[in-house]
Amino acid sequence: MFNHNLIDIVKNTCFILLTISLLFGCSSEGKKQDALQVPDSVINEGILEISNEAMQDIIQNISSPVEIAAKIKASGIPFSKKYLAPTDKVSSYNTNLQQSIALGIFGADLGYLNMYNKTGQVLDYISSIKKLADYIKVGQFFDFSTLKRLATNNTNLDSLMYISVHSFNQMDDYLRKNNRGNLSALIIAGVWLEGVYMISQVATDYPDPEMSEKVGEQKIILGDLMLILKNYSKDPNFTKYLEDFEKIREVFRPVKISYEMGEPEAVEQDGMLVIIQNEKSIVHITDEQLALITKTVNDIRNKLINN
Amino acid sequence: MKKVFLITLFLSLGFLAVVKMEAQTTAKLVEMCTKSAGDDATYLKDFVVELEAAGSNEKPPVAKFSMVLSKNNVYRFTVCNAGDSEGKAVIQLFDMNRLLGSSYNAATGQEYQSFNFQCQKTGVYHVFINFVDGKKGSAVGILSFIKTL
């Protein structure tokens, strides 16, 4: 009798525990994501040289797909499809690392398309991004149906931009918190690479000291990006990406950046507090350096997107 | 035994509903704060903050975030308190170790929901969010892009 009851109690306890674990594993937004089947090769543990906390500090908003596109548009340069990566090879990216860097590249392109309100072409890019995000198991953060609706209706372009950028932030955040920072690093690298590609192509097509300076100042951002990428240098699959970005760093090395000191000022303009920074960074870049950067970035970016 | 199971199930579902509601509330606060940044602002990043009250003789807790800002761009920093937040959130922008701007001037008591930053130096900047008088609170900070100079 006692043994029979004991078996029943154990059975019932196991059943309750299993039910609770299933419930918590399936219903909470965060835990649901943990339950996804992620291949072991994607999870990256134990090779970080700097702490996750320090990584979080470095990695936030290192490059935004919006800012470079805004700079190009504000300079009066017309939209050109030639600055965009072709989407026809998406299915041929067959490793998570390839998919991640492509995701970043297409994310930057989406920022450029959104900035110019090219909603007709946005659909192609959001479909490709959704595919890539699904491949690396972060598709749940990419609100494809809403983006598709906004792009199709050609309305509420602010929301289109907001959801696009917010989706990328969420994917990045989730990957970092789930020991898949290697993929997050490559997405960020992809966004940055495509941004430099665009601005260097524009600087070549429409020579202008401000555009050249914009290319040159990427040296500062590249320094931080390399810190992130080097964290995964012990992963043999990651090495080729690191080598590519090292080549880019080499061509940026001769670019000089100087600083002019100054104290910030706070003024009120139309009720808005405005902080004017008087400390300045000044970029010194020659035409030869610009040409070499443009060529190197172009070659590496094309190699990566052409697989 | 069935009773125990039903109670456990009920409590679990209740807990999950709360978790989901909190996530939705945060998402709504981010969206609302993004809108309150203004029509001229393009969302770049959100900073969701939930801090406990400072203990006696303790420094007020601060949430820190780092980001790269680029020269010749104007950015806007906006802060919004959650409806149930006890404390008022303050968003501050730092260079390496120098305070550049704050949504709250402790000397005058002047508060701003947003402030603009005209960036002249590309580099890493730090956003700090804390609550006035070290109170417990939850809030969202938004970094937006306004224009290139």
Coordinates of C-alpha atoms in Angstrom, one line a residue:
Chain A
M1 CA 0.0 0.0 0.0
F2 CA 2.8 2.4 1.1
N3 CA 4.8 1.5 -2.0
H4 CA 1.8 2.0 -4.3
N5 CA 1.1 5.4 -2.7
L6 CA 4.7 6.4 -3.0
I7 CA 4.7 5.5 -6.7
D8 CA 1.6 7.5 -7.2
I9 CA 3.1 10.5 -5.4
V10 CA 6.3 10.3 -7.4
K11 CA 4.3 10.0 -10.6
N12 CA 2.1 13.0 -9.8
T13 CA 5.0 15.1 -8.7
C14 CA 6.9 14.3 -11.9
F15 CA 3.8 15.2 -13.9
I16 CA 3.3 18.5 -12.2
L17 CA 7.0 19.4 -12.5
L18 CA 6.9 18.4 -16.2
T19 CA 3.8 20.5 -16.8
I20 CA 5.3 23.5 -15.0
S21 CA 8.5 23.2 -16.9
L22 CA 6.6 23.0 -20.2
L23 CA 4.5 25.9 -19.3
F24 CA 7.4 28.1 -18.3
G25 CA 9.3 26.9 -21.3
C26 CA 6.6 27.7 -23.8
S27 CA 4.7 30.7 -22.6
S28 CA 7.2 33.3 -21.2
E29 CA 8.5 35.3 -24.1
G30 CA 12.1 35.0 -22.9
K31 CA 11.9 31.3 -22.1
K32 CA 10.2 30.5 -25.3
Q33 CA 13.2 31.7 -27.1
D34 CA 15.4 29.5 -24.9
A35 CA 13.4 26.5 -26.0
L36 CA 14.4 26.9 -29.6
Q37 CA 16.6 24.2 -31.1
V38 CA 19.8 26.0 -31.6
P39 CA 22.7 23.9 -33.0
D40 CA 25.6 23.6 -30.6
S41 CA 28.0 25.1 -33.2
V42 CA 26.1 28.4 -32.9
I43 CA 26.4 28.7 -29.1
N44 CA 29.6 30.3 -28.3
E45 CA 30.8 29.7 -24.8
G46 CA 34.1 30.0 -22.9
I47 CA 36.2 31.7 -25.4
L48 CA 35.5 35.3 -24.5
E49 CA 38.6 37.2 -23.5
I50 CA 36.7 40.1 -22.0
S51 CA 33.7 39.8 -19.7
N52 CA 30.2 39.8 -21.1
E53 CA 29.5 42.9 -19.0
A54 CA 32.4 44.7 -20.8
M55 CA 31.1 43.4 -24.1
Q56 CA 27.7 44.9 -23.4
D57 CA 29.4 48.2 -22.7
I58 CA 31.3 48.2 -26.0
I59 CA 28.7 46.7 -28.2
Q60 CA 25.7 49.0 -27.8
N61 CA 24.8 51.0 -30.9
I62 CA 28.2 50.7 -32.5
S63 CA 26.9 51.5 -35.9
S64 CA 23.4 52.4 -37.0
P65 CA 22.0 51.7 -40.4
V66 CA 20.2 55.1 -40.2
E67 CA 23.0 57.6 -39.6
I68 CA 25.1 57.0 -42.7
A69 CA 22.0 56.8 -44.9
A70 CA 20.8 60.1 -43.4
K71 CA 24.1 61.7 -44.1
I72 CA 24.0 60.6 -47.7
K73 CA 20.5 61.8 -48.2
A74 CA 21.1 65.1 -46.4
S75 CA 24.0 65.8 -48.8
G76 CA 21.5 65.8 -51.6
I77 CA 22.8 62.7 -53.2
P78 CA 20.1 60.8 -55.2
F79 CA 19.1 57.3 -54.3
S80 CA 20.9 54.6 -56.2
K81 CA 20.3 50.9 -56.2
K82 CA 23.9 50.2 -57.1
Y83 CA 24.8 50.9 -53.5
L84 CA 22.7 48.0 -52.3
A85 CA 23.7 44.3 -52.0
P86 CA 21.8 41.9 -54.3
T87 CA 19.4 39.7 -52.4
D88 CA 19.4 36.8 -54.9
K89 CA 22.1 34.8 -53.0
V90 CA 20.3 34.7 -49.7
S91 CA 19.6 30.9 -49.9
S92 CA 23.2 30.1 -50.6
Y93 CA 24.4 31.5 -47.3
N94 CA 24.6 28.2 -45.5
T95 CA 26.5 28.8 -42.3
N96 CA 25.2 30.9 -39.3
L97 CA 28.2 33.1 -39.6
Q98 CA 27.6 33.9 -43.3
Q99 CA 23.9 34.4 -42.6
S100 CA 24.7 36.8 -39.7
I101 CA 27.0 39.0 -41.6
A102 CA 24.5 39.1 -44.5
L103 CA 21.8 40.0 -42.1
G104 CA 23.8 43.0 -41.0
I105 CA 24.5 44.0 -44.6
F106 CA 20.9 43.8 -45.6
G107 CA 19.9 45.7 -42.4
A108 CA 22.1 48.6 -43.5
D109 CA 20.5 48.5 -46.9
L110 CA 17.0 48.5 -45.4
G111 CA 18.0 51.6 -43.4
Y112 CA 19.1 53.3 -46.7
L113 CA 15.8 52.2 -48.5
N114 CA 13.7 53.5 -45.6
M115 CA 15.6 56.8 -45.5
Y116 CA 14.7 57.4 -49.2
N117 CA 11.2 56.0 -48.7
K118 CA 11.7 53.3 -51.3
T119 CA 8.9 51.1 -50.1
G120 CA 8.6 49.2 -53.3
Q121 CA 12.1 47.8 -52.9
V122 CA 11.8 47.4 -49.1
L123 CA 9.7 44.3 -49.5
D124 CA 12.5 42.3 -51.2
Y125 CA 14.9 43.3 -48.4
I126 CA 12.6 42.6 -45.5
S127 CA 11.8 39.1 -47.0
S128 CA 15.6 38.4 -47.2
I129 CA 16.1 39.6 -43.7
K130 CA 13.3 37.5 -42.4
K131 CA 14.8 34.4 -44.1
L132 CA 18.2 35.1 -42.6
A133 CA 16.8 35.9 -39.2
D134 CA 14.9 32.6 -39.3
Y135 CA 18.0 30.7 -40.3
I136 CA 19.8 31.9 -37.1
K137 CA 16.6 31.4 -35.0
V138 CA 15.9 35.0 -34.3
G139 CA 13.0 35.5 -36.8
Q140 CA 10.6 35.9 -33.9
F141 CA 11.9 39.4 -33.3
F142 CA 11.5 40.5 -36.9
D143 CA 7.9 41.7 -37.3
F144 CA 7.7 40.7 -40.9
S145 CA 3.9 40.9 -41.4
T146 CA 3.7 44.5 -39.9
L147 CA 6.7 45.6 -41.9
K148 CA 5.2 44.1 -45.1
R149 CA 1.9 45.8 -44.5
L150 CA 3.6 49.2 -43.8
A151 CA 5.8 48.8 -46.9
T152 CA 2.9 47.7 -49.1
N153 CA 0.5 50.5 -48.0
N154 CA 3.3 53.1 -48.3
T155 CA 2.0 54.7 -45.2
N156 CA 3.4 55.4 -41.7
L157 CA 7.0 55.4 -42.9
D158 CA 8.1 56.4 -39.4
S159 CA 6.7 53.2 -38.0
L160 CA 8.4 51.2 -40.8
M161 CA 11.7 52.8 -39.7
Y162 CA 11.0 52.3 -36.0
I163 CA 10.0 48.6 -36.3
S164 CA 13.0 47.9 -38.6
V165 CA 15.5 49.4 -36.2
H166 CA 13.8 48.0 -33.1
S167 CA 13.7 44.5 -34.6
F168 CA 17.5 44.6 -35.1
N169 CA 18.0 45.9 -31.6
Q170 CA 16.0 43.0 -30.2
M171 CA 17.8 40.4 -32.3
D172 CA 21.1 41.7 -31.2
D173 CA 20.0 41.9 -27.5
Y174 CA 18.7 38.3 -27.6
L175 CA 21.8 36.9 -29.3
R176 CA 24.1 38.5 -26.8
K177 CA 22.1 37.3 -23.8
N178 CA 22.0 33.8 -25.1
N179 CA 25.7 33.1 -25.6
R180 CA 25.5 33.7 -29.3
G181 CA 27.4 37.0 -29.2
N182 CA 29.6 35.7 -32.1
L183 CA 26.5 36.1 -34.4
S184 CA 25.6 39.4 -32.9
A185 CA 29.2 40.6 -33.5
L186 CA 28.9 39.6 -37.2
I187 CA 25.6 41.3 -37.6
I188 CA 27.1 44.5 -36.2
A189 CA 30.1 44.0 -38.5
G190 CA 27.8 43.6 -41.5
V191 CA 25.9 46.8 -40.7
W192 CA 29.1 48.7 -40.3
L193 CA 30.8 47.2 -43.4
E194 CA 27.8 48.1 -45.6
G195 CA 27.7 51.6 -44.2
V196 CA 31.4 52.1 -45.0
Y197 CA 30.8 50.6 -48.4
M198 CA 28.0 53.0 -49.1
I199 CA 29.7 56.1 -47.9
S200 CA 33.0 55.3 -49.6
Q201 CA 31.2 54.7 -52.9
V202 CA 29.3 58.0 -52.5
A203 CA 32.6 59.7 -51.7
T204 CA 34.0 58.4 -54.9
D205 CA 31.0 59.2 -57.1
Y206 CA 30.5 62.6 -55.5
P207 CA 33.9 63.8 -54.2
D208 CA 33.4 66.0 -51.2
P209 CA 35.7 66.6 -48.2
E210 CA 32.9 66.0 -45.8
M211 CA 32.2 62.6 -47.3
S212 CA 35.9 61.7 -47.2
E213 CA 35.9 62.7 -43.5
K214 CA 32.9 60.5 -42.8
V215 CA 34.8 57.6 -44.3
G216 CA 38.0 58.4 -42.4
E217 CA 36.2 58.7 -39.0
Q218 CA 35.1 55.1 -39.4
K219 CA 38.6 54.3 -38.1
I220 CA 37.4 55.2 -34.6
I221 CA 34.4 52.9 -34.8
L222 CA 36.5 50.2 -36.4
G223 CA 38.7 50.2 -33.3
D224 CA 35.7 49.3 -31.1
L225 CA 34.4 46.8 -33.7
M226 CA 37.8 45.0 -33.7
L227 CA 37.6 44.6 -29.9
I228 CA 34.3 42.8 -30.3
L229 CA 35.4 40.6 -33.2
K230 CA 38.7 39.7 -31.6
N231 CA 36.8 38.1 -28.8
Y232 CA 36.0 35.2 -31.1
S233 CA 39.5 34.8 -32.6
K234 CA 39.8 31.3 -31.1
D235 CA 36.8 30.1 -33.1
P236 CA 38.4 28.7 -36.3
N237 CA 35.2 29.4 -38.3
F238 CA 35.4 33.1 -37.3
T239 CA 39.1 33.6 -38.2
K240 CA 38.4 34.4 -41.9
Y241 CA 36.1 37.2 -40.9
L242 CA 38.6 38.6 -38.5
E243 CA 41.3 38.4 -41.2
D244 CA 39.0 40.4 -43.6
F245 CA 38.4 43.1 -41.0
E246 CA 42.1 43.2 -40.1
K247 CA 42.8 44.0 -43.8
I248 CA 40.3 46.8 -43.6
R249 CA 42.0 48.1 -40.4
E250 CA 45.4 48.1 -42.1
V251 CA 44.1 50.5 -44.8
F252 CA 42.6 52.7 -42.2
R253 CA 45.8 52.8 -40.2
P254 CA 47.4 55.8 -42.0
V255 CA 44.3 58.0 -41.5
K256 CA 45.0 60.5 -38.8
I257 CA 42.5 61.8 -36.3
S258 CA 43.3 64.9 -34.1
Y259 CA 41.2 66.5 -31.4
E260 CA 40.4 70.1 -30.6
M261 CA 39.6 70.6 -27.0
G262 CA 36.6 72.7 -25.8
E263 CA 33.9 72.8 -23.1
P264 CA 30.3 71.9 -23.8
E265 CA 27.7 74.6 -23.8
A266 CA 24.0 74.2 -22.8
V267 CA 21.5 76.5 -24.4
E268 CA 17.7 76.5 -24.6
Q269 CA 16.2 76.6 -28.1
D270 CA 12.4 76.7 -28.4
G271 CA 12.1 75.2 -25.0
M272 CA 14.5 72.3 -25.9
L273 CA 17.7 72.0 -24.0
V274 CA 20.5 71.7 -26.5
I275 CA 24.0 70.6 -25.6
I276 CA 26.6 72.0 -28.0
Q277 CA 29.9 70.1 -28.0
N278 CA 32.9 72.2 -28.5
E279 CA 35.4 69.4 -28.4
K280 CA 36.0 68.3 -32.0
S281 CA 37.5 65.3 -33.8
I282 CA 39.2 66.2 -37.1
V283 CA 39.9 63.6 -39.7
H284 CA 43.0 63.8 -41.9
I285 CA 42.6 61.6 -45.0
T286 CA 44.3 61.8 -48.3
D287 CA 42.7 61.0 -51.7
E288 CA 45.1 58.0 -52.0
Q289 CA 44.1 56.7 -48.6
L290 CA 40.4 57.1 -49.5
A291 CA 40.9 55.3 -52.8
L292 CA 42.6 52.4 -51.0
I293 CA 40.0 52.2 -48.3
T294 CA 37.2 52.2 -51.0
K295 CA 38.8 49.4 -53.0
T296 CA 39.5 47.2 -50.0
V297 CA 36.1 47.7 -48.5
N298 CA 34.5 47.1 -51.9
D299 CA 36.5 43.8 -52.4
I300 CA 35.8 42.4 -49.0
R301 CA 32.1 43.4 -49.0
N302 CA 31.6 41.9 -52.5
K303 CA 33.5 38.7 -51.5
L304 CA 31.2 38.3 -48.5
I305 CA 28.0 38.8 -50.3
N306 CA 29.0 36.7 -53.3
N307 CA 29.8 33.9 -51.0
Chain B
M1 CA -3.5 15.6 -5.7
K2 CA -5.7 17.0 -8.5
K3 CA -6.3 20.0 -6.3
V4 CA -2.6 20.6 -5.8
F5 CA -2.1 20.2 -9.6
L6 CA -4.9 22.7 -10.3
I7 CA -3.6 25.3 -7.8
T8 CA -0.1 24.9 -9.3
L9 CA -1.5 25.3 -12.8
F10 CA -3.5 28.3 -11.8
L11 CA -0.6 30.0 -10.1
S12 CA 1.7 29.2 -13.0
L13 CA -0.7 30.7 -15.5
G14 CA -1.1 33.8 -13.3
F15 CA 2.6 34.3 -13.1
L16 CA 3.0 33.9 -16.9
A17 CA 0.2 36.4 -17.5
V18 CA 2.0 38.9 -15.3
V19 CA 5.3 38.3 -17.1
K20 CA 3.7 38.8 -20.5
M21 CA 1.9 41.9 -19.3
E22 CA 5.1 43.4 -18.1
A23 CA 6.8 42.7 -21.4
Q24 CA 3.9 44.3 -23.2
T25 CA 3.9 47.3 -20.9
T26 CA 7.6 47.8 -21.5
A27 CA 7.1 47.5 -25.3
K28 CA 4.3 50.1 -25.1
L29 CA 6.4 52.4 -23.0
V30 CA 9.3 52.2 -25.5
E31 CA 6.9 53.0 -28.3
M32 CA 5.2 55.8 -26.4
C33 CA 8.5 57.3 -25.5
T34 CA 9.8 57.0 -29.1
K35 CA 6.7 59.0 -30.2
S36 CA 7.1 61.6 -27.4
A37 CA 10.7 62.2 -28.7
G38 CA 9.0 64.1 -31.5
D39 CA 8.2 63.8 -35.2
D40 CA 11.6 65.0 -36.2
A41 CA 13.3 62.2 -34.3
T42 CA 14.3 58.8 -35.8
Y43 CA 14.5 56.0 -33.1
L44 CA 18.0 54.5 -32.8
K45 CA 18.0 52.7 -29.4
D46 CA 16.1 52.2 -26.2
F47 CA 17.4 51.8 -22.7
V48 CA 14.9 50.0 -20.4
V49 CA 15.7 50.6 -16.8
E50 CA 14.4 49.2 -13.5
L51 CA 16.2 50.2 -10.4
E52 CA 15.8 49.4 -6.7
A53 CA 15.8 52.2 -4.1
A54 CA 19.1 53.2 -2.7
G55 CA 19.8 51.9 0.8
S56 CA 20.7 54.3 3.6
N57 CA 24.2 55.7 3.1
E58 CA 24.3 54.2 -0.3
K59 CA 24.9 55.9 -3.6
P60 CA 21.7 55.9 -5.8
P61 CA 21.8 53.0 -8.3
V62 CA 22.6 53.9 -11.8
A63 CA 22.0 52.1 -15.1
K64 CA 24.8 52.6 -17.6
F65 CA 24.9 52.2 -21.4
S66 CA 27.6 52.9 -23.9
M67 CA 27.3 53.8 -27.6
V68 CA 29.2 55.4 -30.5
L69 CA 28.0 58.8 -31.6
S70 CA 29.2 60.5 -34.8
K71 CA 30.5 63.9 -35.5
N72 CA 28.1 66.4 -37.2
N73 CA 25.0 64.6 -36.1
V74 CA 22.3 65.9 -33.7
Y75 CA 21.0 63.3 -31.3
R76 CA 18.1 63.5 -28.9
F77 CA 18.0 61.8 -25.5
T78 CA 14.5 61.3 -24.1
V79 CA 13.4 59.8 -20.8
C80 CA 9.9 58.5 -19.8
N81 CA 8.8 57.2 -16.5
A82 CA 6.7 54.0 -16.3
G83 CA 3.2 54.7 -14.9
D84 CA 3.9 53.0 -11.7
S85 CA 7.4 54.3 -11.1
E86 CA 8.0 55.8 -7.7
G87 CA 11.0 57.8 -8.7
K88 CA 11.5 60.4 -11.5
A89 CA 14.1 59.2 -14.0
V90 CA 17.0 61.4 -15.1
I91 CA 19.0 60.7 -18.2
Q92 CA 22.6 61.9 -18.4
L93 CA 25.2 61.9 -21.2
F94 CA 28.9 61.5 -20.4
D95 CA 32.0 61.7 -22.5
M96 CA 34.8 59.5 -21.1
N97 CA 34.4 61.0 -17.6
R98 CA 32.8 64.4 -18.1
L99 CA 29.1 65.1 -17.8
L100 CA 27.9 66.7 -21.1
G101 CA 24.2 67.0 -20.5
S102 CA 21.3 66.0 -18.2
S103 CA 17.6 66.0 -18.3
Y104 CA 17.5 67.3 -14.7
N105 CA 19.4 70.3 -13.3
A106 CA 19.7 69.5 -9.5
A107 CA 20.8 73.1 -8.8
T108 CA 17.7 74.8 -10.3
G109 CA 15.2 71.8 -10.2
Q110 CA 14.6 72.3 -13.9
E111 CA 13.4 69.1 -15.7
Y112 CA 13.4 68.3 -19.4
Q113 CA 11.9 65.2 -20.9
S114 CA 14.5 65.5 -23.7
F115 CA 17.6 67.2 -24.6
N116 CA 19.5 67.5 -27.9
F117 CA 23.2 66.8 -28.3
Q118 CA 25.1 68.4 -31.2
C119 CA 28.0 65.9 -31.5
Q120 CA 31.3 67.2 -32.8
K121 CA 33.5 64.3 -31.9
T122 CA 33.0 60.7 -33.1
G123 CA 33.6 58.3 -30.3
V124 CA 32.2 56.3 -27.4
Y125 CA 29.7 58.0 -25.1
H126 CA 27.9 56.8 -22.0
V127 CA 24.3 57.2 -21.0
F128 CA 23.4 57.0 -17.3
I129 CA 19.9 56.7 -16.0
N130 CA 19.0 57.0 -12.4
F131 CA 16.1 58.2 -10.2
V132 CA 15.9 61.5 -8.3
D133 CA 16.8 61.0 -4.6
G134 CA 17.7 57.4 -5.2
K135 CA 14.1 56.3 -5.3
K136 CA 13.0 53.0 -6.8
G137 CA 11.7 53.3 -10.3
S138 CA 11.3 52.1 -13.8
A139 CA 11.7 54.1 -17.0
V140 CA 12.8 54.0 -20.6
G141 CA 15.4 56.2 -22.3
I142 CA 15.4 56.7 -26.0
L143 CA 18.3 57.7 -28.2
S144 CA 17.0 59.3 -31.5
F145 CA 18.7 60.7 -34.5
I146 CA 17.6 64.2 -35.4
K147 CA 19.7 65.5 -38.3
T148 CA 23.2 65.9 -39.8
L149 CA 24.7 69.4 -39.3

